[in-house]
Each structure stands twice: as C-alpha cells, then as structure tokens.
PDB file of C-alpha atoms and ligand atoms in Angstrom:
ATOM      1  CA  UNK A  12     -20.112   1.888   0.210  1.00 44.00           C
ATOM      2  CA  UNK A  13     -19.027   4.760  -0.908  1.00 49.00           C
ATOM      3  CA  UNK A  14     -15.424   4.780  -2.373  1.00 49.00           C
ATOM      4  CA  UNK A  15     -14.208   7.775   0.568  1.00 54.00           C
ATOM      5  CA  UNK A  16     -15.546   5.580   3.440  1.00 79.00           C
ATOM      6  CA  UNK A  17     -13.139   2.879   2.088  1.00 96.00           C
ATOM      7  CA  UNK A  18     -10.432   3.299   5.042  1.00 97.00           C
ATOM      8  CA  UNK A  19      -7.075   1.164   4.692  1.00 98.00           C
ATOM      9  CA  UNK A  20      -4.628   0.840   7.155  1.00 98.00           C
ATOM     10  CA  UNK A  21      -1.819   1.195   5.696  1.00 98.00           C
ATOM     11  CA  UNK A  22       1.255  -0.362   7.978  1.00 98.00           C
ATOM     12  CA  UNK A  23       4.416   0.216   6.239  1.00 98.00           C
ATOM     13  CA  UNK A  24       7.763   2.407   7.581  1.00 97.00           C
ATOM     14  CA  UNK A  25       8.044   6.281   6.570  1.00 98.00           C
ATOM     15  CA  UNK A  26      10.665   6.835   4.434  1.00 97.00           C
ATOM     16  CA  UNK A  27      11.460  10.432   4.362  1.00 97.00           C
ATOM     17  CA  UNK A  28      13.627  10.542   0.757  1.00 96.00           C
ATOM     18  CA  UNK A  29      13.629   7.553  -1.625  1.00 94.00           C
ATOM     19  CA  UNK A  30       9.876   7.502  -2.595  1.00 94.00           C
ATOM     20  CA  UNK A  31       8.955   4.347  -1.293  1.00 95.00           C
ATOM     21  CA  UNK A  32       6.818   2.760   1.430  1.00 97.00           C
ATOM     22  CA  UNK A  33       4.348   5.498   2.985  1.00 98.00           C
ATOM     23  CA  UNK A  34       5.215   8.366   0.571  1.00 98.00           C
ATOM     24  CA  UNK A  35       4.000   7.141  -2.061  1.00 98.00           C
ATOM     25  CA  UNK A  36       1.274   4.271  -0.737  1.00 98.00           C
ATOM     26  CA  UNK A  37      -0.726   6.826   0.575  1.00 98.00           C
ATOM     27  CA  UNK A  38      -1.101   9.621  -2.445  1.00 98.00           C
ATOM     28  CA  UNK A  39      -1.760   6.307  -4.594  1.00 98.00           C
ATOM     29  CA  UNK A  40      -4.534   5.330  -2.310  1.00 98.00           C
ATOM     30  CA  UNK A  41      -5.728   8.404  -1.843  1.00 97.00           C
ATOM     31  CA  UNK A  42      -5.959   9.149  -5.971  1.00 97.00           C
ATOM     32  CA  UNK A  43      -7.467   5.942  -6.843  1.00 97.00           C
ATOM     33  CA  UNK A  44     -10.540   6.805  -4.224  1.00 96.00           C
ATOM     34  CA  UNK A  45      -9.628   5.215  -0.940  1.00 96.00           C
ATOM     35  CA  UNK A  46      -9.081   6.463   2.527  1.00 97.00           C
ATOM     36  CA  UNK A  47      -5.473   6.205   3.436  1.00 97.00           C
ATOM     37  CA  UNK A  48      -4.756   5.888   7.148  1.00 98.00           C
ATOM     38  CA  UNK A  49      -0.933   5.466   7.587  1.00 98.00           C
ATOM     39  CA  UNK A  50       0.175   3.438  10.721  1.00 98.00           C
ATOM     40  CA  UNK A  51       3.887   3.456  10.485  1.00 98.00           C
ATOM     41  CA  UNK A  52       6.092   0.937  11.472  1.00 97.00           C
ATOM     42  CA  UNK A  53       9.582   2.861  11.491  1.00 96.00           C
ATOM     43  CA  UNK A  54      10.715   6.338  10.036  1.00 97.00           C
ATOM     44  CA  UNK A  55      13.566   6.334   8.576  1.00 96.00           C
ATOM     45  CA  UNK A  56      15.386   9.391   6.946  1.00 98.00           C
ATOM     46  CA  UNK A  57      15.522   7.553   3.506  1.00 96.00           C
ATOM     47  CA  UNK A  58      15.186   4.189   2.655  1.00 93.00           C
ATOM     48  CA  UNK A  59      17.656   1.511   2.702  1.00 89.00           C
ATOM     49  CA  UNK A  60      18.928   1.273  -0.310  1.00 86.00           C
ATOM     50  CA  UNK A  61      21.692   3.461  -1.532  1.00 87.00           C
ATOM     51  CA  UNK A  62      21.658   6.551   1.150  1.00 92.00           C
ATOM     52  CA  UNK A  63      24.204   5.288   3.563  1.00 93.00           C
ATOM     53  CA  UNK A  64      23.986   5.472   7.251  1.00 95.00           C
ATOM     54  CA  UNK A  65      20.478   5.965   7.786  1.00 95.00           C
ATOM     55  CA  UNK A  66      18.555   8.151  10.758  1.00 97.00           C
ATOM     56  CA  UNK A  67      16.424   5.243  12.233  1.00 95.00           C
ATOM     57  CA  UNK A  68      13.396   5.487  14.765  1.00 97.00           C
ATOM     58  CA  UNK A  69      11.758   2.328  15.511  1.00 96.00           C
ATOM     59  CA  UNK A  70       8.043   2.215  15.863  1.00 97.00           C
ATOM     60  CA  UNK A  71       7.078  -0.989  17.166  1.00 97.00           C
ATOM     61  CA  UNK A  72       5.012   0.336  20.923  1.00 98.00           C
ATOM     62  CA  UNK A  73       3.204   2.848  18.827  1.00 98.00           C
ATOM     63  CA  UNK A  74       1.447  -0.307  16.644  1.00 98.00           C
ATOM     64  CA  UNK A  75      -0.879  -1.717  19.517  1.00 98.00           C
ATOM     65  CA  UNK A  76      -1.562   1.850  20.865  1.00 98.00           C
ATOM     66  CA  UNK A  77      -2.826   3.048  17.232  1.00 98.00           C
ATOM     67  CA  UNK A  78      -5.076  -0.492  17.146  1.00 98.00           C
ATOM     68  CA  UNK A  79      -6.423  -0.337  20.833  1.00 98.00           C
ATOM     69  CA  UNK A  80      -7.637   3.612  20.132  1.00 98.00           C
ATOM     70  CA  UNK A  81      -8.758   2.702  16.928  1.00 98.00           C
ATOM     71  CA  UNK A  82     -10.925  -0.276  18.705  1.00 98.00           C
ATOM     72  CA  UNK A  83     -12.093   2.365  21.395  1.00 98.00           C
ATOM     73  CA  UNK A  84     -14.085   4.361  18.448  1.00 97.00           C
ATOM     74  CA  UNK A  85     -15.058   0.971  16.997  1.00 97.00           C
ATOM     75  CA  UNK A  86     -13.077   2.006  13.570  1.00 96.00           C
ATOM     76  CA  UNK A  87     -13.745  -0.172  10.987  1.00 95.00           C
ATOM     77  CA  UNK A  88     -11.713  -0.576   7.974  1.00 98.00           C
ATOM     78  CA  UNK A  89     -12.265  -2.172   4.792  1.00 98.00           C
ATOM     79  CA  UNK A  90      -8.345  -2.980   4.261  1.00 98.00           C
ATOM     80  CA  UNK A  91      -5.426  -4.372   6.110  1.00 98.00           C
ATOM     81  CA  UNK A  92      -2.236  -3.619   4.132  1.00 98.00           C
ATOM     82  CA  UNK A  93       1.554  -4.607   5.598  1.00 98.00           C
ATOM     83  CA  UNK A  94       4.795  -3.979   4.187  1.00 97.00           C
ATOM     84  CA  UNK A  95       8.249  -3.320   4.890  1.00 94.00           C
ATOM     85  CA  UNK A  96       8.262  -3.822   8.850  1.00 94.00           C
ATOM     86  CA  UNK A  97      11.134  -2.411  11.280  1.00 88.00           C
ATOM     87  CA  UNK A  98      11.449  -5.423  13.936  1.00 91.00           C
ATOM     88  CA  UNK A  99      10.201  -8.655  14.445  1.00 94.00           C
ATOM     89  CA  UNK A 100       8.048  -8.035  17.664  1.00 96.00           C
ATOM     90  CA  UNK A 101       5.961  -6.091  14.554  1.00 97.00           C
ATOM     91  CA  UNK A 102       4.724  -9.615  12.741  1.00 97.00           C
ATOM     92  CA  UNK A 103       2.857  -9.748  16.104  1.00 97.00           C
ATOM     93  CA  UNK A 104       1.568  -6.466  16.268  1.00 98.00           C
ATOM     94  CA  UNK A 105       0.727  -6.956  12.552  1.00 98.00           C
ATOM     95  CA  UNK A 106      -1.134 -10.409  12.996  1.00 98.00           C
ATOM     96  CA  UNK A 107      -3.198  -8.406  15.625  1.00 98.00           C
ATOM     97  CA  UNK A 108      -4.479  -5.917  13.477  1.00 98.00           C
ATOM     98  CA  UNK A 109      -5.402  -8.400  10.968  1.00 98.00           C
ATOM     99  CA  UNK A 110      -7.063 -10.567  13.628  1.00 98.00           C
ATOM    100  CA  UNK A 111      -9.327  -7.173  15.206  1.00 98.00           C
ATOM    101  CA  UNK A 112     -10.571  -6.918  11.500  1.00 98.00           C
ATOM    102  CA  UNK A 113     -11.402 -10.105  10.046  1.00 98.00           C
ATOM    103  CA  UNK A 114     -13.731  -8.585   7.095  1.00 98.00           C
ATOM    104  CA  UNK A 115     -11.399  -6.594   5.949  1.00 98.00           C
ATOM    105  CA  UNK A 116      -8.843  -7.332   2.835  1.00 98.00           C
ATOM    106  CA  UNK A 117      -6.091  -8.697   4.137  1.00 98.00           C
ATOM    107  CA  UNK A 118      -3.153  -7.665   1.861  1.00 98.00           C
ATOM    108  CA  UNK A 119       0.435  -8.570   2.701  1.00 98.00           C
ATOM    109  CA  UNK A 120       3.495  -7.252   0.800  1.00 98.00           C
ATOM    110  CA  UNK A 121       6.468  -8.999   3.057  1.00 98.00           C
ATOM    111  CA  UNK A 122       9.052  -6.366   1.843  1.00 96.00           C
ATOM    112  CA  UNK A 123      12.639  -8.042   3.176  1.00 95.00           C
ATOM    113  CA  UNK A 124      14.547  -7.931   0.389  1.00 93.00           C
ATOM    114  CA  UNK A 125      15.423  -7.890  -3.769  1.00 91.00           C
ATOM    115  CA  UNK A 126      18.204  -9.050  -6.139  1.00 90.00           C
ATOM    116  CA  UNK A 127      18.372 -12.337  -4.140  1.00 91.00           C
ATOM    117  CA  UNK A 128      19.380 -10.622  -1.005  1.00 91.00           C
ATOM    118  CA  UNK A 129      17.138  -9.912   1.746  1.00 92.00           C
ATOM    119  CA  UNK A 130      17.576  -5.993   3.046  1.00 87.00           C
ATOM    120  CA  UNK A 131      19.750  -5.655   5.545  1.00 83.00           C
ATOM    121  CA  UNK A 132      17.397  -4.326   8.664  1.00 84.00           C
ATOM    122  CA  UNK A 133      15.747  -8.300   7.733  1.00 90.00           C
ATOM    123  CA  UNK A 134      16.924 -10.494  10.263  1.00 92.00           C
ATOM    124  CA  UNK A 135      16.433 -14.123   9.575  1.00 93.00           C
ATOM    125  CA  UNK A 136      13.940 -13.932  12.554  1.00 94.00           C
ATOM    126  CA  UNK A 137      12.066 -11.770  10.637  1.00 95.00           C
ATOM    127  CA  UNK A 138      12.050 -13.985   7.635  1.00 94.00           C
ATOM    128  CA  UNK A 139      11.025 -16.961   9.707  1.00 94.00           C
ATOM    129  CA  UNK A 140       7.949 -14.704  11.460  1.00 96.00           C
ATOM    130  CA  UNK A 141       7.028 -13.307   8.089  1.00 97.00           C
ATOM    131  CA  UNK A 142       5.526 -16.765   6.688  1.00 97.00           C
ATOM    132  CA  UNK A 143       3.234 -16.340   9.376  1.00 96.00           C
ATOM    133  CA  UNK A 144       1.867 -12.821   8.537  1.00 97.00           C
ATOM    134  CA  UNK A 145       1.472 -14.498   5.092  1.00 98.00           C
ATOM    135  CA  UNK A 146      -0.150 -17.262   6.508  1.00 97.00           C
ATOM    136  CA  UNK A 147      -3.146 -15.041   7.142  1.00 97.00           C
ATOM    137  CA  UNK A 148      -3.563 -13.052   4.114  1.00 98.00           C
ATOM    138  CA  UNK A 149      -6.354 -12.761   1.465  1.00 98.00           C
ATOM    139  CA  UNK A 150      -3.743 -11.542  -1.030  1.00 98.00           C
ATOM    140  CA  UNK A 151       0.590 -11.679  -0.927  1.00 98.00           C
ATOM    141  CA  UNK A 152       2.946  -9.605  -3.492  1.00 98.00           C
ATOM    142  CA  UNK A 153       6.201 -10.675  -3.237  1.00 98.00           C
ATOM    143  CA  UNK A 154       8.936 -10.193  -5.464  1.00 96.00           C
ATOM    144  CA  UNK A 155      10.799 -13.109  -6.782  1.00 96.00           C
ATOM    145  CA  UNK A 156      13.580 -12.898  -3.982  1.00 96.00           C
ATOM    146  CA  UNK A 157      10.916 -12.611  -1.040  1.00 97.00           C
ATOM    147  CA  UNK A 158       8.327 -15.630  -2.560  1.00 98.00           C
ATOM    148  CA  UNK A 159      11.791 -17.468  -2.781  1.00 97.00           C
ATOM    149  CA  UNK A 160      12.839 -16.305   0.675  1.00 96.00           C
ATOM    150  CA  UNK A 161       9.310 -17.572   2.219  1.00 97.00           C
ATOM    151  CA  UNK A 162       9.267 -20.820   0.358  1.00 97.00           C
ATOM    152  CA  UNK A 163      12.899 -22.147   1.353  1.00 95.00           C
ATOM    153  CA  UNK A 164      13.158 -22.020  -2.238  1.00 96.00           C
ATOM    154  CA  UNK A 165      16.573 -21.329  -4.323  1.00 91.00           C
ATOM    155  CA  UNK A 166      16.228 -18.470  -6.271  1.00 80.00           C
ATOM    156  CA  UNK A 167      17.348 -20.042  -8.988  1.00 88.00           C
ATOM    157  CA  UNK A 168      14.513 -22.181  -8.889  1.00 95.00           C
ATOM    158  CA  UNK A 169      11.714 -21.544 -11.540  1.00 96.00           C
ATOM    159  CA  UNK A 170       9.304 -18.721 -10.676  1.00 96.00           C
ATOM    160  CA  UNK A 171       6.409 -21.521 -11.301  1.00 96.00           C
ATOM    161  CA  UNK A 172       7.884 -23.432  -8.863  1.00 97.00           C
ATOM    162  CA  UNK A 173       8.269 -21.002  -6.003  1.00 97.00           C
ATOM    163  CA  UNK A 174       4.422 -19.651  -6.722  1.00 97.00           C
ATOM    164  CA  UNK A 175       3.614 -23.542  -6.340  1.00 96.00           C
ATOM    165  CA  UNK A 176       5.150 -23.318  -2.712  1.00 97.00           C
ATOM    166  CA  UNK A 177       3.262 -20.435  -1.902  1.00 97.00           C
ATOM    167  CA  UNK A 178      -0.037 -21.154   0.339  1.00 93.00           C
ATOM    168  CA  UNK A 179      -1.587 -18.094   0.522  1.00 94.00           C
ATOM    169  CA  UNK A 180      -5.199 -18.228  -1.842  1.00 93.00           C
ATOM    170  CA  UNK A 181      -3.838 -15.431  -3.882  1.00 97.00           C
ATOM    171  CA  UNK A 182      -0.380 -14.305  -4.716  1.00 98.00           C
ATOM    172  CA  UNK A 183       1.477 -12.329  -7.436  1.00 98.00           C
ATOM    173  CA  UNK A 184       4.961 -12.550  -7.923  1.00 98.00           C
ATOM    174  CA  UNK A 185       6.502  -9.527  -9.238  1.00 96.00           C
ATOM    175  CA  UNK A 186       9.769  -8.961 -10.795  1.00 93.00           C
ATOM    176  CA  UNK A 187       9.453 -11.768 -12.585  1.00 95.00           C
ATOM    177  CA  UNK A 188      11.627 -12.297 -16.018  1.00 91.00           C
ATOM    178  CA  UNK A 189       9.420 -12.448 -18.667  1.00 86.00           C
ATOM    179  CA  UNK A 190      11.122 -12.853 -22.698  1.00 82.00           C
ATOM    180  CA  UNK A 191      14.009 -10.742 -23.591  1.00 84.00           C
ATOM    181  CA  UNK A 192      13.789  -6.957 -22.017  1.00 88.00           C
ATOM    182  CA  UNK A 193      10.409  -8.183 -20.189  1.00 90.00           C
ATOM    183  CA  UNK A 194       9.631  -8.191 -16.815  1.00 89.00           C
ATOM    184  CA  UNK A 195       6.334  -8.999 -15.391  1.00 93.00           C
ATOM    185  CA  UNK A 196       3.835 -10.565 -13.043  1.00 97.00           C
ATOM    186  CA  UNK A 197       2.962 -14.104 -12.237  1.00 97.00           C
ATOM    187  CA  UNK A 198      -0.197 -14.354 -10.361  1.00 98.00           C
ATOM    188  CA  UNK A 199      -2.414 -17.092  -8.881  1.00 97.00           C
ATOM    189  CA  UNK A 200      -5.680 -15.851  -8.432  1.00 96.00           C
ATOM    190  CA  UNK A 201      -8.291 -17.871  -7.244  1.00 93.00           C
ATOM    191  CA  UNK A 202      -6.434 -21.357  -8.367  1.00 93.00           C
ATOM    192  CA  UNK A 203      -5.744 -19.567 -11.939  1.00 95.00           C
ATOM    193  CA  UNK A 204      -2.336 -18.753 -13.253  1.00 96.00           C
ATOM    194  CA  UNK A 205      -1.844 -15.465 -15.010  1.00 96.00           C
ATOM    195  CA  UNK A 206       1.274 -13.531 -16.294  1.00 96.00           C
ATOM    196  CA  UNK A 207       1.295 -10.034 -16.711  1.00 96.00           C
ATOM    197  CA  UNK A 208       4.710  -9.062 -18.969  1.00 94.00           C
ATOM    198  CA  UNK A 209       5.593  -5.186 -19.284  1.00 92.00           C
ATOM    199  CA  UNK A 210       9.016  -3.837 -21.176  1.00 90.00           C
ATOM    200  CA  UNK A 211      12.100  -4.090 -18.861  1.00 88.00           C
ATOM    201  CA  UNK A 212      13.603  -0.149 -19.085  1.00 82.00           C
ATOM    202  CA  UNK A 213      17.156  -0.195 -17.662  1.00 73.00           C
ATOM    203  CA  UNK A 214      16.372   1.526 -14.694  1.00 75.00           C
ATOM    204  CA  UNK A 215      16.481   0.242 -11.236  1.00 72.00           C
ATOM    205  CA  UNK A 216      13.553   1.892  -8.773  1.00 83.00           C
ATOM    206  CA  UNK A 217      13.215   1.147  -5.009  1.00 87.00           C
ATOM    207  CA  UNK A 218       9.242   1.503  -4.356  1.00 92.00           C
ATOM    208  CA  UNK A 219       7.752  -0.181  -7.509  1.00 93.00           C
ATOM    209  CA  UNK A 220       6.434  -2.871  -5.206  1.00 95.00           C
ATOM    210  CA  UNK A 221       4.968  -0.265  -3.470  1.00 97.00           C
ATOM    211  CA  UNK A 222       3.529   1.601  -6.050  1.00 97.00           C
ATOM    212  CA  UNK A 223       2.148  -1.611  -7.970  1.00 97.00           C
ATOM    213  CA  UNK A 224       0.895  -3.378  -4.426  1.00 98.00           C
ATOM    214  CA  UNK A 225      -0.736   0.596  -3.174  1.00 98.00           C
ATOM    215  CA  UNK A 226      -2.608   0.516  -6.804  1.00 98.00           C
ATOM    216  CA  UNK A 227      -3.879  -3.098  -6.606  1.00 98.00           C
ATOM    217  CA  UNK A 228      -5.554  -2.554  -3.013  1.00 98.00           C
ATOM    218  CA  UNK A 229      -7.271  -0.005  -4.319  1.00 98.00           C
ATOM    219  CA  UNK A 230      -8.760  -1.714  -7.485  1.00 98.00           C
ATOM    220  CA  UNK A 231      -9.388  -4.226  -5.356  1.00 98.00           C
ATOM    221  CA  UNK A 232     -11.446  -1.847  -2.918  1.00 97.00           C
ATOM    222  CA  UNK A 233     -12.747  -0.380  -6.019  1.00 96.00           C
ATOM    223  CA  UNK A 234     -14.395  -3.701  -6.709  1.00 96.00           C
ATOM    224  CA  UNK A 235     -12.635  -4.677  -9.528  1.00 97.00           C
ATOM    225  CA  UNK A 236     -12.017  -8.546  -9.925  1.00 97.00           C
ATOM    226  CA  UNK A 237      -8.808  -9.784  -9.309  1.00 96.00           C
ATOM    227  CA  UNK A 238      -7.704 -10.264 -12.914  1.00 96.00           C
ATOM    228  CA  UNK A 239      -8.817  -6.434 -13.700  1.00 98.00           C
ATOM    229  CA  UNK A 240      -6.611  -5.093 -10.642  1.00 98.00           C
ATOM    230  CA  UNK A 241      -4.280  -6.935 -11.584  1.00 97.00           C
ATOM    231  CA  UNK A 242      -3.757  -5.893 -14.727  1.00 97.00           C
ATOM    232  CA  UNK A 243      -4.475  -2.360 -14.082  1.00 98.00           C
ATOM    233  CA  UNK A 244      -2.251  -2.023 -11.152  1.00 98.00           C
ATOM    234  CA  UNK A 245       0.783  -3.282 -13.693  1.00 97.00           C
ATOM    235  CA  UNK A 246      -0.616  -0.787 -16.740  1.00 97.00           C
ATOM    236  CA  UNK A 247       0.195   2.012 -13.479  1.00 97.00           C
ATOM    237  CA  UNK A 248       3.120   1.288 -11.937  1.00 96.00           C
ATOM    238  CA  UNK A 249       4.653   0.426 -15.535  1.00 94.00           C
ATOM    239  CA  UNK A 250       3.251   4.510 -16.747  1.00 94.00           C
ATOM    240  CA  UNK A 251       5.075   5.454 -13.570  1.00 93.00           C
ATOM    241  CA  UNK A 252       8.078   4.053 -14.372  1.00 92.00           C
ATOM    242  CA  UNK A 253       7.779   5.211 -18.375  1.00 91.00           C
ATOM    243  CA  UNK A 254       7.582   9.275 -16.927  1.00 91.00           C
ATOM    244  CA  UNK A 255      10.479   8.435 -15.064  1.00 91.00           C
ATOM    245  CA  UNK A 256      12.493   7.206 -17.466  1.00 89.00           C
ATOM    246  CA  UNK A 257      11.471  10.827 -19.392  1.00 90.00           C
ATOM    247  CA  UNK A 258      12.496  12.330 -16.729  1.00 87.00           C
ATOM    248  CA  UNK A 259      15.602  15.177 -17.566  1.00 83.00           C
ATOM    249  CA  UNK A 260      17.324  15.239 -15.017  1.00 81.00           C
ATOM    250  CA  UNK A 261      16.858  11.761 -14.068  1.00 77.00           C
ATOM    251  CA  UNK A 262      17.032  10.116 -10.810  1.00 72.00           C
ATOM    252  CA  UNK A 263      18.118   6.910  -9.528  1.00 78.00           C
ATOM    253  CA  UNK A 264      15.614   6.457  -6.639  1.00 83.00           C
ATOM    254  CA  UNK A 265      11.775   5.786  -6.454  1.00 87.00           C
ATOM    255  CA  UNK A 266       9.151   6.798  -9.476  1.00 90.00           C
ATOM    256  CA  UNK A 267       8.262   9.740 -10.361  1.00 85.00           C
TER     257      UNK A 267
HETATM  258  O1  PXL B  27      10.039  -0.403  -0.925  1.00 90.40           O
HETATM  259  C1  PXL B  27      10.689  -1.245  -0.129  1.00 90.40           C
HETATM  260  C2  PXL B  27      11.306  -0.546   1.030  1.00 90.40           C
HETATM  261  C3  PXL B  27      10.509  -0.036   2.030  1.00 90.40           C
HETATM  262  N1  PXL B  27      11.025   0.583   3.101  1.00 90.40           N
HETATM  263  C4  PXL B  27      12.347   0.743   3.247  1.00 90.40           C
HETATM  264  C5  PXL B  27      13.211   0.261   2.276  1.00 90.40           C
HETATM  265  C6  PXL B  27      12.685  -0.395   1.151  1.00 90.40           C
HETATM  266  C7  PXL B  27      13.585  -0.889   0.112  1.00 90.40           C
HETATM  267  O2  PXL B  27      14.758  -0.670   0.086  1.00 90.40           O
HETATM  268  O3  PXL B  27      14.531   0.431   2.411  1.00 90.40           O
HETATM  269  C8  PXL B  27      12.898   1.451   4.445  1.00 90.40           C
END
C-alpha cells in the first residue's frame, strides 16, 4: 500500500501549548509517511502539567459521531492509536473504534500519569476502564508509573516484574532506569525481552511518550519489524530531546 494511503486515527486530546498529545503526534506521523487523521478526545488550552488552571472542553459525544460518519464512507484505516483520554465514558467510545476496525494496528498508549502519580484529570475509574482498552491492543507503551498503575503493581516493584504482569502480546515500558544517567526501554515483543538504554539529560519533557509512541506507529506502518521500530523510534525521540537540550533559550515544556 502505498505509505500516503496509510490513514491512522489518531485519538488523543489537543493540547494547545505544551507540545504534547495531538501537536506533535500528528507532524510525526505525517513526516515519517503516514496519514494522520486526528480524532480528539478533549482540547485543552495547554496540557496538564505545569500551566495552572487549564481552559477545558470535553470531547467525549463528538467520538461516536466521527466513527459512525467515518463508517458511512466505509473509511478504512490501517491504525488505531489512543492516548491521553478526557473521561471515562471515552474507554467505550475508544473500544468501539477499535472493534469497527479489527485489521487495523491496534496501538494503545494509556497516558494517566508519570513520577508515580497518575495525572490529575485520571480518575481511578479511568484507571480501572483503561486495563480494558489495553486488553484489546496489538501493541501498549506505558511508562513505568502507568504499566505499574495497570498491573496493581507497586512502583517500587522491578520494571521486569510489572512487564511480567502485563497481558497485552506486545508492550514497551518506557522511562525505565537503565545504569547510571540511563534511561531506556523495556520491551516484550513477540515473547522476547529487549532493552533499549539512551543517556538520561537532566531535563524533564511532557510529550516524549508521545513523540516516541507517534514514531513507533509509524515504523510500524512503515513495515519495519518490531525490534527495528523499536529501536528507531528511541534513536528519534532521544535526537529530539538532544536539540532541545541545545536549545538557547531553553524551555521547560515538550521537545523541540
Ligand atoms: O503527553 C501526555 C499528556 C497528554 N495530554 C495532556 C497532558 C499530558 C501530560 O501531562 O496533560 C492533556
């Protein structure tokens, strides 16, 4: 198929300053080849982290309206891809989407929280509902707080341990602690374990999980095997966060 016909639905909130979610999901898509169709869950006026009091619109009718039109034209899409989600009625609306398009990859990124805290528009209902949207995925990317948050797990407990609690066939784990001033990746792929371990810079950016999980969909879409995206989706998001560490001024939010 041609890499342009590659559509992904891309459900995820609209952030308008922070460079997370939706701003940068879809230029990253859209770079590495694939069509980026943005179905937004929320829109907020920045994200969550840091701003203050934030301008919130919830989007949870619009979700089944988008998927019943997109039904009516008999859409297809080669890519289901959820992330940070505004209420819980939108795990439903989510699990739908996945259901109407069982060929497609089914990525989940259950954004609810980092730093051992879960964000604080997650409510524990969410974080219940979200083991179900993992439930159905082809692929998960958690961080080390969220794969500890869906497995009941302490998150003090050992990364290897929490990845054993995870069901879904594929998961990576990011924001893992690698050796000293590492961080890194710890995948399951197809029953096989694989670490990915980049330089820790001391810089804290919301939107890395969204800029690593946007860049592995698409190497995945660009039919590269699961080891390969992986890999090359941490060699991005790690230049990413290398030019923004360069960066004079710099900035504490998102990646440049
Ligand atoms: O990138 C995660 C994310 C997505 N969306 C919103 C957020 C965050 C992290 O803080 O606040 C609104």
């Amino acid at each position: 198929m041609d890499m342009q016909n590659k559509r992904v639905a891309a459900i995820h909130d609209l952030s308008g300053v922070g460079r997370c979610s939706l701003t940068v999901i879809m230029p990253i898509l859209s770079a590495m080849g694939v069509q980026a169709c943005p179905v937004p869950t929320a829109i907020l006026s920045t994200h969550t982290g840091g701003f203050g009091e934030v301008a919130f619109q919830d989007l949870t009718d619009y979700l089944p309206q988008a998927l019943s039109h997109y039904q009516r034209l008999n859409l297809d899409f080669s890519c289901v891809y959820s992330g940070f989600l505004g209420s819980e009625a939108q795990i439903d609306h989510c699990l739908a989407f996945f259901q109407a398009y069982p060929d497609a990859l089914a990525v989940v990124d259950p954004v609810m929280g980092d730093h051992g805290r879960a964000y604080r528009t997650v409510t524990e209902g969410m974080q219940r509902r979200m083991i179900e949207l993992v439930g159905i995925a082809d692929i998960i990317t958690p961080n080390l707080t969220e794969a500890a948050l869906l497995t009941g797990s302490s998150p003090d407990d050992s990364p290897e341990a929490i990845m054993s609690r995870l069901e879904t066939p594929n998961a990576v784990i990011t924001s893992v602690p690698g050796g000293e001033d590492e961080i890194g990746y710890l995948a399951r792929l197809n029953g096989r374990v694989l670490r990915v371990h980049k330089p820790k810079l001391s810089l804290e950016l919301h939107g890395c999980g969204d800029v690593f999980a946007s860049a592995l969909c698409a190497q995945l879409l660009n039919d590269q095997p699961l080891p390969d995206a992986l890999q090359k989706a941490a060699d991005f998001c790690d230049g990413c966060i290398r030019k923004t560490a360069q960066r004079q001024p710099g900035h504490w939010y998102g990646l440049a």
